[in-house]
PDB file of C-alpha atoms in Angstrom:
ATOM      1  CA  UNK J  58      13.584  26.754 -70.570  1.00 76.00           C
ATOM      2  CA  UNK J  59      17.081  24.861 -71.206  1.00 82.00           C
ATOM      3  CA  UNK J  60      19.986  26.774 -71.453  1.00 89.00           C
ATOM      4  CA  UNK J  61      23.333  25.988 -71.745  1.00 94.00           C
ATOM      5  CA  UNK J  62      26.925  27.720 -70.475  1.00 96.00           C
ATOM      6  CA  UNK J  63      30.045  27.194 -71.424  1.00 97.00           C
ATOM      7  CA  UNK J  64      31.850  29.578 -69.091  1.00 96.00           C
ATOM      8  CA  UNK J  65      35.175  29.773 -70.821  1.00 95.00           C
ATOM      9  CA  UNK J  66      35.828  31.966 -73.898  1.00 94.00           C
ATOM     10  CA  UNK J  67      38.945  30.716 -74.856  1.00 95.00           C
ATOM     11  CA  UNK J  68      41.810  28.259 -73.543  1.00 97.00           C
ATOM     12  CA  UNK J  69      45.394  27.812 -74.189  1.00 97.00           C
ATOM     13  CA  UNK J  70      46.963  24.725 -73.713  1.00 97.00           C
ATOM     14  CA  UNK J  71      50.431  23.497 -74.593  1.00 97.00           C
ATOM     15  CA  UNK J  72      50.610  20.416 -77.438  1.00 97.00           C
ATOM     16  CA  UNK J  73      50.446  17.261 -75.537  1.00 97.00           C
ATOM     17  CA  UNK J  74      48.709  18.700 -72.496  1.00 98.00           C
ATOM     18  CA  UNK J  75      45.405  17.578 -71.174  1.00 97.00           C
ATOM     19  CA  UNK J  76      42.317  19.458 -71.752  1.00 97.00           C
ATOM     20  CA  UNK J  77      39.034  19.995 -70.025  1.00 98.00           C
ATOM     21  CA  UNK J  78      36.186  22.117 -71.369  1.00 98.00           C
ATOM     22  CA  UNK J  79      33.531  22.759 -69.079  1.00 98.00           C
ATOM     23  CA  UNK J  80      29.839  22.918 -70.099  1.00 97.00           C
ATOM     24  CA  UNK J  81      26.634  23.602 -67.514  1.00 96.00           C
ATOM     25  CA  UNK J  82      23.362  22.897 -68.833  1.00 94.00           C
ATOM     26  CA  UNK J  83      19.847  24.106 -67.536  1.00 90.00           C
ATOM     27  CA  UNK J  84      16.754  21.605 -68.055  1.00 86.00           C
ATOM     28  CA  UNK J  85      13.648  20.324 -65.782  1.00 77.00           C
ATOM     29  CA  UNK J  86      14.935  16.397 -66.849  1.00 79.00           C
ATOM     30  CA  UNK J  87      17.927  14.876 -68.571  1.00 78.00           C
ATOM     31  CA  UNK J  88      18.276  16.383 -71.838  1.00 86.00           C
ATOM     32  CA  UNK J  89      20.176  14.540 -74.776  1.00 92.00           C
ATOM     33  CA  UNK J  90      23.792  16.223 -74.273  1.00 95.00           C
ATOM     34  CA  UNK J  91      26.521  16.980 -77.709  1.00 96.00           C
ATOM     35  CA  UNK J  92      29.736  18.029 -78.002  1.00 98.00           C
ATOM     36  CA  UNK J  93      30.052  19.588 -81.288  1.00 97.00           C
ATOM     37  CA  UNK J  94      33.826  21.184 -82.697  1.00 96.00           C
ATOM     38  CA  UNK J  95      34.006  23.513 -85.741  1.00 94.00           C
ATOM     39  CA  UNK J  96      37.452  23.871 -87.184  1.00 90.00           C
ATOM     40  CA  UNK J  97      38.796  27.084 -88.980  1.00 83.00           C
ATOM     41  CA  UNK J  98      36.612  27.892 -92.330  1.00 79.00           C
ATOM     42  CA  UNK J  99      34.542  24.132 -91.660  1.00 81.00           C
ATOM     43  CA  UNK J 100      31.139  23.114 -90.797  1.00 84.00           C
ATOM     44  CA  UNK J 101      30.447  21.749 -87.600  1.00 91.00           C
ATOM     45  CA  UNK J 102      30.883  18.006 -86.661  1.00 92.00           C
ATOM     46  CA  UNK J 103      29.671  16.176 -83.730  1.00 95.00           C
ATOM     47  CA  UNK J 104      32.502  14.521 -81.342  1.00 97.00           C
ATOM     48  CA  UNK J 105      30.487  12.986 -78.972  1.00 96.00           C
ATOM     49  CA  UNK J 106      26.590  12.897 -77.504  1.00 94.00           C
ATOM     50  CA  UNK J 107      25.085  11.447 -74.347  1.00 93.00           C
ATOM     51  CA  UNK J 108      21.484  10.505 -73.045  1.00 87.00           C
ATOM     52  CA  UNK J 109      21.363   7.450 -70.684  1.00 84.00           C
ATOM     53  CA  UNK J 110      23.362   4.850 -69.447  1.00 84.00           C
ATOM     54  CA  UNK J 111      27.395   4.990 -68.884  1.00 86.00           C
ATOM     55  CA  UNK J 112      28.103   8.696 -67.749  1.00 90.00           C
ATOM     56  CA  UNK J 113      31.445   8.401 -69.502  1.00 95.00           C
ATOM     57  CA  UNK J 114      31.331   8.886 -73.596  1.00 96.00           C
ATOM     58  CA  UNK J 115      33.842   8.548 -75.589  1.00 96.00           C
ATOM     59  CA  UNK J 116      33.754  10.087 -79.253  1.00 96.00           C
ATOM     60  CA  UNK J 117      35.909  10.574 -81.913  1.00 95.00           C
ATOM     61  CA  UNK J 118      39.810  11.923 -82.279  1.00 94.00           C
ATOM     62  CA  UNK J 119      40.182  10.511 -78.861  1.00 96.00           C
ATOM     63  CA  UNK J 120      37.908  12.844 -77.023  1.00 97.00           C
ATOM     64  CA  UNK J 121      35.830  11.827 -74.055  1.00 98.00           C
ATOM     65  CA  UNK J 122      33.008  13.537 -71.789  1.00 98.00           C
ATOM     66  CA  UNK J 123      31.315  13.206 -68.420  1.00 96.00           C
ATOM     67  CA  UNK J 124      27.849  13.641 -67.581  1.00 95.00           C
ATOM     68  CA  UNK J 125      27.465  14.726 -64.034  1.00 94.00           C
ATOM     69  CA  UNK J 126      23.894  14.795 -63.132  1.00 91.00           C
ATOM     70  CA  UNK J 127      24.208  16.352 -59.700  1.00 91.00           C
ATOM     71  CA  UNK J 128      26.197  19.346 -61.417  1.00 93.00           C
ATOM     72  CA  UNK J 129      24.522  19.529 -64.606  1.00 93.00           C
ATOM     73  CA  UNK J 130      27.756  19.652 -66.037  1.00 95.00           C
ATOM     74  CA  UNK J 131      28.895  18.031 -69.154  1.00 97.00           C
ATOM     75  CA  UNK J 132      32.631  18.071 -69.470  1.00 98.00           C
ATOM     76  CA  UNK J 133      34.923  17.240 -72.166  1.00 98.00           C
ATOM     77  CA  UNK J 134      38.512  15.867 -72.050  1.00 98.00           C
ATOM     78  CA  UNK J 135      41.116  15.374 -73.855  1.00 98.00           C
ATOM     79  CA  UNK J 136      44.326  13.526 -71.981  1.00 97.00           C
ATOM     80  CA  UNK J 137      46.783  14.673 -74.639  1.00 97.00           C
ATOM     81  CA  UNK J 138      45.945  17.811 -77.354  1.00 97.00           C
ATOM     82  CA  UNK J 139      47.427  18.026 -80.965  1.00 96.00           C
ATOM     83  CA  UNK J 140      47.766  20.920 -82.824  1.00 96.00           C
ATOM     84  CA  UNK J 141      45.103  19.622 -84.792  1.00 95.00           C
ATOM     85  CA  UNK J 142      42.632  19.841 -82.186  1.00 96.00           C
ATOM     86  CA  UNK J 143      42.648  24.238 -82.286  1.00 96.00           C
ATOM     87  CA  UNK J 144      38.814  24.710 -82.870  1.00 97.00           C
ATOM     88  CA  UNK J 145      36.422  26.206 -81.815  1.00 96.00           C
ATOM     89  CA  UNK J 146      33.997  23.778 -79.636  1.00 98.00           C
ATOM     90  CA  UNK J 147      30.010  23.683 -78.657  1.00 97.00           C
ATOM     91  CA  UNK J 148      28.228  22.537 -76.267  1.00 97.00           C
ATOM     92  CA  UNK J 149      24.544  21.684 -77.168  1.00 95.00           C
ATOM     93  CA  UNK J 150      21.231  20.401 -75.289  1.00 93.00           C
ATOM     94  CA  UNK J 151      18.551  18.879 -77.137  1.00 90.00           C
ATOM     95  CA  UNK J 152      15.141  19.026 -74.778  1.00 79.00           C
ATOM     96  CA  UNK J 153      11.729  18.587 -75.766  1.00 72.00           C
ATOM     97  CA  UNK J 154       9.955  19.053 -78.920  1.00 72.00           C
ATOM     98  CA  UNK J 155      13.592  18.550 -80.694  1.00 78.00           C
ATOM     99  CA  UNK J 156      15.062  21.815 -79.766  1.00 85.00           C
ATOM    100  CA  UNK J 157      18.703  21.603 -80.123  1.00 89.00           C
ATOM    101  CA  UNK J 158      20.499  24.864 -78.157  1.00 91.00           C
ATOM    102  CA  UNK J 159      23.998  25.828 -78.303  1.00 94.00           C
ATOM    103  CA  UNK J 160      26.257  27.176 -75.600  1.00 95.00           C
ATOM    104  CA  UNK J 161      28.370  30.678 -76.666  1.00 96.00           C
ATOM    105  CA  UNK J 162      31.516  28.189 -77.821  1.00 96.00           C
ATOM    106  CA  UNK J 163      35.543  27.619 -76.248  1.00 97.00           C
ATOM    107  CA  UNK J 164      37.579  28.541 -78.824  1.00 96.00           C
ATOM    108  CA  UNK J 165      41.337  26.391 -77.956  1.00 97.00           C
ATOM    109  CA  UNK J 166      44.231  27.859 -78.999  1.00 97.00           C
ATOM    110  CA  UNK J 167      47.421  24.889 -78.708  1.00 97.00           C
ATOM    111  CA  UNK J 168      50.891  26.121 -78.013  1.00 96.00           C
ATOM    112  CA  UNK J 169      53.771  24.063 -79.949  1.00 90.00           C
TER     113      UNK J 169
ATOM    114  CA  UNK O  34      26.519  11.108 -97.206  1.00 69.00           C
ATOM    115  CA  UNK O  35      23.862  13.379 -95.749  1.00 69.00           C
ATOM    116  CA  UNK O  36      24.293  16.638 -97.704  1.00 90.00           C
ATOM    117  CA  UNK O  37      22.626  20.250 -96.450  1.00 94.00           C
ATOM    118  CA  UNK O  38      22.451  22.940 -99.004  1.00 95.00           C
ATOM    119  CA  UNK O  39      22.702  26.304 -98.653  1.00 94.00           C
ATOM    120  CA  UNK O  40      21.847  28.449-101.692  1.00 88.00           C
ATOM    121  CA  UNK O  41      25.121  30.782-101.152  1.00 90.00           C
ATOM    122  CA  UNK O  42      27.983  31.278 -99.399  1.00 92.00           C
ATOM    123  CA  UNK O  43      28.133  35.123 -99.168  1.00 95.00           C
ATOM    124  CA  UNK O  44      25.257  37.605 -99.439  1.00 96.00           C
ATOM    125  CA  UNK O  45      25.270  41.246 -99.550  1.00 97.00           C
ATOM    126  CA  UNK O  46      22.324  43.437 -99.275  1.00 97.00           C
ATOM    127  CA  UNK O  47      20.955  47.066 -98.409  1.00 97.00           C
ATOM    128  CA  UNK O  48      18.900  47.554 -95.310  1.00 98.00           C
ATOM    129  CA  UNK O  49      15.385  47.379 -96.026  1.00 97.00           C
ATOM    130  CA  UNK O  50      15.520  44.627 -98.750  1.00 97.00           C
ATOM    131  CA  UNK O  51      13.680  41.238 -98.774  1.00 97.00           C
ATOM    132  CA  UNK O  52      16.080  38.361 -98.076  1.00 97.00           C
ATOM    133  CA  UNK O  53      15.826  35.359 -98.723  1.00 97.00           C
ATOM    134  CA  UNK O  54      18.138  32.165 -97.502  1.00 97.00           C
ATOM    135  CA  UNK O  55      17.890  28.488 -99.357  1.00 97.00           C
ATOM    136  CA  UNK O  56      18.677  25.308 -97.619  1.00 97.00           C
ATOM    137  CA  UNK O  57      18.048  21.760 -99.231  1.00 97.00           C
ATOM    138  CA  UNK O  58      18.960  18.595 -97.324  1.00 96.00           C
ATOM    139  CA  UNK O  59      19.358  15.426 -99.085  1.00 95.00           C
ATOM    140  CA  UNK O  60      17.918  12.780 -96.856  1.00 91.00           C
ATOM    141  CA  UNK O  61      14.337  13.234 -95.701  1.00 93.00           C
ATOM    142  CA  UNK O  62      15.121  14.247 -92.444  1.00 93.00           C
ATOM    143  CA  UNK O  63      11.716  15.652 -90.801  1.00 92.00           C
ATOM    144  CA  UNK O  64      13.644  18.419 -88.609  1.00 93.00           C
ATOM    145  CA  UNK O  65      14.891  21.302 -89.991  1.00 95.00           C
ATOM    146  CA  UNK O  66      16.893  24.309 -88.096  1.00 96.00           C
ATOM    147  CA  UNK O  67      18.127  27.859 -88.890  1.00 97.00           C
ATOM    148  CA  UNK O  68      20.758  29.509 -86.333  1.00 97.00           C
ATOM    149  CA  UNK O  69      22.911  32.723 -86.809  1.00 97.00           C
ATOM    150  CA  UNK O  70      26.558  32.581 -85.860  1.00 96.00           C
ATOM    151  CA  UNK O  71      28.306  35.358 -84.137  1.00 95.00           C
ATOM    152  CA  UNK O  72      31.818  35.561 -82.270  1.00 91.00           C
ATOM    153  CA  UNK O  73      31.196  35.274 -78.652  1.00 89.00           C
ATOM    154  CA  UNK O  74      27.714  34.650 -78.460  1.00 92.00           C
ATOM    155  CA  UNK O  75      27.589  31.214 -80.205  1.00 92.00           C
ATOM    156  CA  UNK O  76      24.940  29.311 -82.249  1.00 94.00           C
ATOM    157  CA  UNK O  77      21.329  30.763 -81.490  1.00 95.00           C
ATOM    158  CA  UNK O  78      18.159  29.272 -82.548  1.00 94.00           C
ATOM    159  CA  UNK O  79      15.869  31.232 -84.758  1.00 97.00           C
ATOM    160  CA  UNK O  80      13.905  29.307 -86.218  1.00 96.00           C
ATOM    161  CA  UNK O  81      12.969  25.567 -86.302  1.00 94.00           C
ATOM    162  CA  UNK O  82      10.444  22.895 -88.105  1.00 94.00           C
ATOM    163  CA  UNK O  83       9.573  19.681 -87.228  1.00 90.00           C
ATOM    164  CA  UNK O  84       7.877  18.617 -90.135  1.00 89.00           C
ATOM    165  CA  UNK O  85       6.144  20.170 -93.277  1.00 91.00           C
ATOM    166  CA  UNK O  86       4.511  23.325 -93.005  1.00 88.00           C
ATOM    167  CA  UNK O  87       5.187  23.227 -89.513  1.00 91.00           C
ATOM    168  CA  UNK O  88       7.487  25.657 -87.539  1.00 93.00           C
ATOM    169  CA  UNK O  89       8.372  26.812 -84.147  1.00 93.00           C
ATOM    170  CA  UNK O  90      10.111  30.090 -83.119  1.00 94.00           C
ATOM    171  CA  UNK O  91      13.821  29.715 -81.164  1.00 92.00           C
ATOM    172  CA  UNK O  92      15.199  31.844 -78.951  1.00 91.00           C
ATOM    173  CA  UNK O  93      15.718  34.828 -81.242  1.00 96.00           C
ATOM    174  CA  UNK O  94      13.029  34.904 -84.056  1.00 96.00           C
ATOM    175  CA  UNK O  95      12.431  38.935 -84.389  1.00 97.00           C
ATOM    176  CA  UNK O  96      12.480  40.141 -87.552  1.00 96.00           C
ATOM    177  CA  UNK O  97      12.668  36.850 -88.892  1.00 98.00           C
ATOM    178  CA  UNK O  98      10.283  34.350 -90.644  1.00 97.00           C
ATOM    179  CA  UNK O  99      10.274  30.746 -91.918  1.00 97.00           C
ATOM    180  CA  UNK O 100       8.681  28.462 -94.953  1.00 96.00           C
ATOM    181  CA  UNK O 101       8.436  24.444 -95.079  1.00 96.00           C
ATOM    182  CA  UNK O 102       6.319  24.033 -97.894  1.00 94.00           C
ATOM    183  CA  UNK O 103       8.248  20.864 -99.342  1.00 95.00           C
ATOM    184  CA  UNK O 104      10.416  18.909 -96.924  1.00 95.00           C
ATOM    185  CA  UNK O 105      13.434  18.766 -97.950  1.00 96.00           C
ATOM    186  CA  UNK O 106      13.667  23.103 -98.538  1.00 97.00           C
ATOM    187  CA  UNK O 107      13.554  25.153 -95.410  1.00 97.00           C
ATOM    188  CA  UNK O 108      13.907  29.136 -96.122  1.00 97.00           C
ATOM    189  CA  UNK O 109      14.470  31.760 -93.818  1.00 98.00           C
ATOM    190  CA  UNK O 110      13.311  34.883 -94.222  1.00 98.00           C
ATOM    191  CA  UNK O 111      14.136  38.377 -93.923  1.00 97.00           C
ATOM    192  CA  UNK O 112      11.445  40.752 -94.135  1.00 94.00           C
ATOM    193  CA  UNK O 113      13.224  43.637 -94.003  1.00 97.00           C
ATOM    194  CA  UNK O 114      16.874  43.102 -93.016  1.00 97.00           C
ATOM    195  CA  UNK O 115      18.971  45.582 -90.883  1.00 97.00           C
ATOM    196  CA  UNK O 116      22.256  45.883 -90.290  1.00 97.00           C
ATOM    197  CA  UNK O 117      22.322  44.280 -87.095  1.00 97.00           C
ATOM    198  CA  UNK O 118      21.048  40.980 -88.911  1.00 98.00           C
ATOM    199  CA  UNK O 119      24.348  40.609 -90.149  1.00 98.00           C
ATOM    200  CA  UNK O 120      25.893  37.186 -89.226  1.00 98.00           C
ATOM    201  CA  UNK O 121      26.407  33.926 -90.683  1.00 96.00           C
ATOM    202  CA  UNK O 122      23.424  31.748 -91.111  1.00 97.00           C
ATOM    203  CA  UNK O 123      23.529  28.133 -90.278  1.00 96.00           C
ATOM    204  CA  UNK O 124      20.929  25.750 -91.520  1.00 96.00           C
ATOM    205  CA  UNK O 125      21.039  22.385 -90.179  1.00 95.00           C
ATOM    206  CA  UNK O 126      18.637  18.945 -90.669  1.00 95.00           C
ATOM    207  CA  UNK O 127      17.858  15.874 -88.607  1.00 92.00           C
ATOM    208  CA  UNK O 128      15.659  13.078 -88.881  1.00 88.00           C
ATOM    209  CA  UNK O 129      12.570  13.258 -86.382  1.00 79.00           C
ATOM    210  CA  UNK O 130      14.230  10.799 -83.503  1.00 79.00           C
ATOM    211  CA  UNK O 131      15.041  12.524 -80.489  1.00 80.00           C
ATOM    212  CA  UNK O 132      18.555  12.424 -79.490  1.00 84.00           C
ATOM    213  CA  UNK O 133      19.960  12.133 -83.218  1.00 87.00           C
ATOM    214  CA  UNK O 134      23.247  14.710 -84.551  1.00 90.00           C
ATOM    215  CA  UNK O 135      22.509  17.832 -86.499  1.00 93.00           C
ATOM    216  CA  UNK O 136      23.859  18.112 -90.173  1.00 93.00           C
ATOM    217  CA  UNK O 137      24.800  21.425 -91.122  1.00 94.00           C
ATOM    218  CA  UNK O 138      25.377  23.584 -94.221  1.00 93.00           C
ATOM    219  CA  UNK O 139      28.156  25.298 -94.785  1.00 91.00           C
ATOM    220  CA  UNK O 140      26.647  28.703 -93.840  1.00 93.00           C
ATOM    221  CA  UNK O 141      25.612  32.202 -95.709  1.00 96.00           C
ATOM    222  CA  UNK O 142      27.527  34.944 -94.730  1.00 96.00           C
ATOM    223  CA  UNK O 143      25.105  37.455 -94.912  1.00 98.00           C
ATOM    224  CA  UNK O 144      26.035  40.945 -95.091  1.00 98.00           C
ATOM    225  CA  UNK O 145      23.546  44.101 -94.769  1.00 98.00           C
ATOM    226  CA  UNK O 146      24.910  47.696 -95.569  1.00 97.00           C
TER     227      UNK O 146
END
């Protein structure tokens, strides 16, 4: 069954620091991968998604993510945060049969 | 703009009651999802549909059940809702290609006292 992990509750960073959110999925093949972000009182909106090819995405508001096969991992950076960017962020894998599963969230706190 | 509609924002209701949640997307997308939000433990997958009148159960479908009798309307529902069933509902649509981003509803905060 796919599963996915996102082993870190919540992170602080300081505005204009980098940021990497880690995200471990579980699935027999390579799933389709997402990056999802869900700012105070919003809906959710995808930032970025992988399936083949180049295992570095980029998405949108200048976020990026790598697929690493050989750790099932599926991290995403940031090289410089904005206040702007204090969400709450998901981690999703999309196997067979269209079943889209989310990891528990990283909610990011940014210092001024 | 894709649009996913979900009958209402809050709910409140007494244990034991019938409940019904409403969600109408806009764009003929053939998959249809319901999750339930809750701090710490994420988005989880009740229920799911890949097409009219079909359905598949998600990770957490107890006490739950589901009806896609036109496709663009997907309701969940409630048989008999308990307190622990409160959360906030998400319903989110897709068209049928694999690989393709979710589109989500604002949410139902349901409450049960």
């Amino acid at each position: 069954a796919q599963s996915v992990t996102q082993p870190d509750i919540h992170i602080t960073v300081s505005e204009g620091a980098s940021l990497e959110l880690r995200c471990n999925y579980s699935y027999g093949a390579t799933p389709y991968l997402f990056w999802y972000v869900q700012s105070p009182g919003q809906g959710l909106q995808l930032l970025l998604k992988y399936f083949s090819g180049d295992t570095l995405v980029q998405g949108i508001k200048g976020f990026e993510a790598e697929f690493k096969r050989s750790q099932s991992s599926f991290n995403l950076r940031k090289p410089s945060v904005h206040w702007s960017d204090a969400a709450e962020y998901f981690c999703a894998v999309e196997g067979g049969g269209f079943k889209t599963i989310f990891g528990a969230g990283t909610r990011l706190f940014v210092k001024a | 703009d894709v649009k996913v509609t979900q009958s209402s924002r809050y709910l409140v209701k007494r244990t034991g009651e019938k409940v019904f949640l409403e969600c109408v997307q806009d764009m003929d997308h053939e998959n249809m999802f319901w999750y339930r939000q809750d701090p710490g433990l994420g988005l989880r997958l009740i229920y799911f549909s890949y097409d009219v009148k079909m359905k598949e159960k998600g990770d957490i479908p107890e006490g739950y059940s589901v009806s896609r009798e036109k496709k663009e309307r997907f309701s969940l529902i409630l048989e008999s809702a308990s307190t622990n069933q409160t959360s906030m509902y998400l319903c989110a649509s897709r068209t049928g290609t694999g690989g393709e981003k979710l589109f989500f509803g604002s949410g139902t905060q349901l409450s049960v006292l």
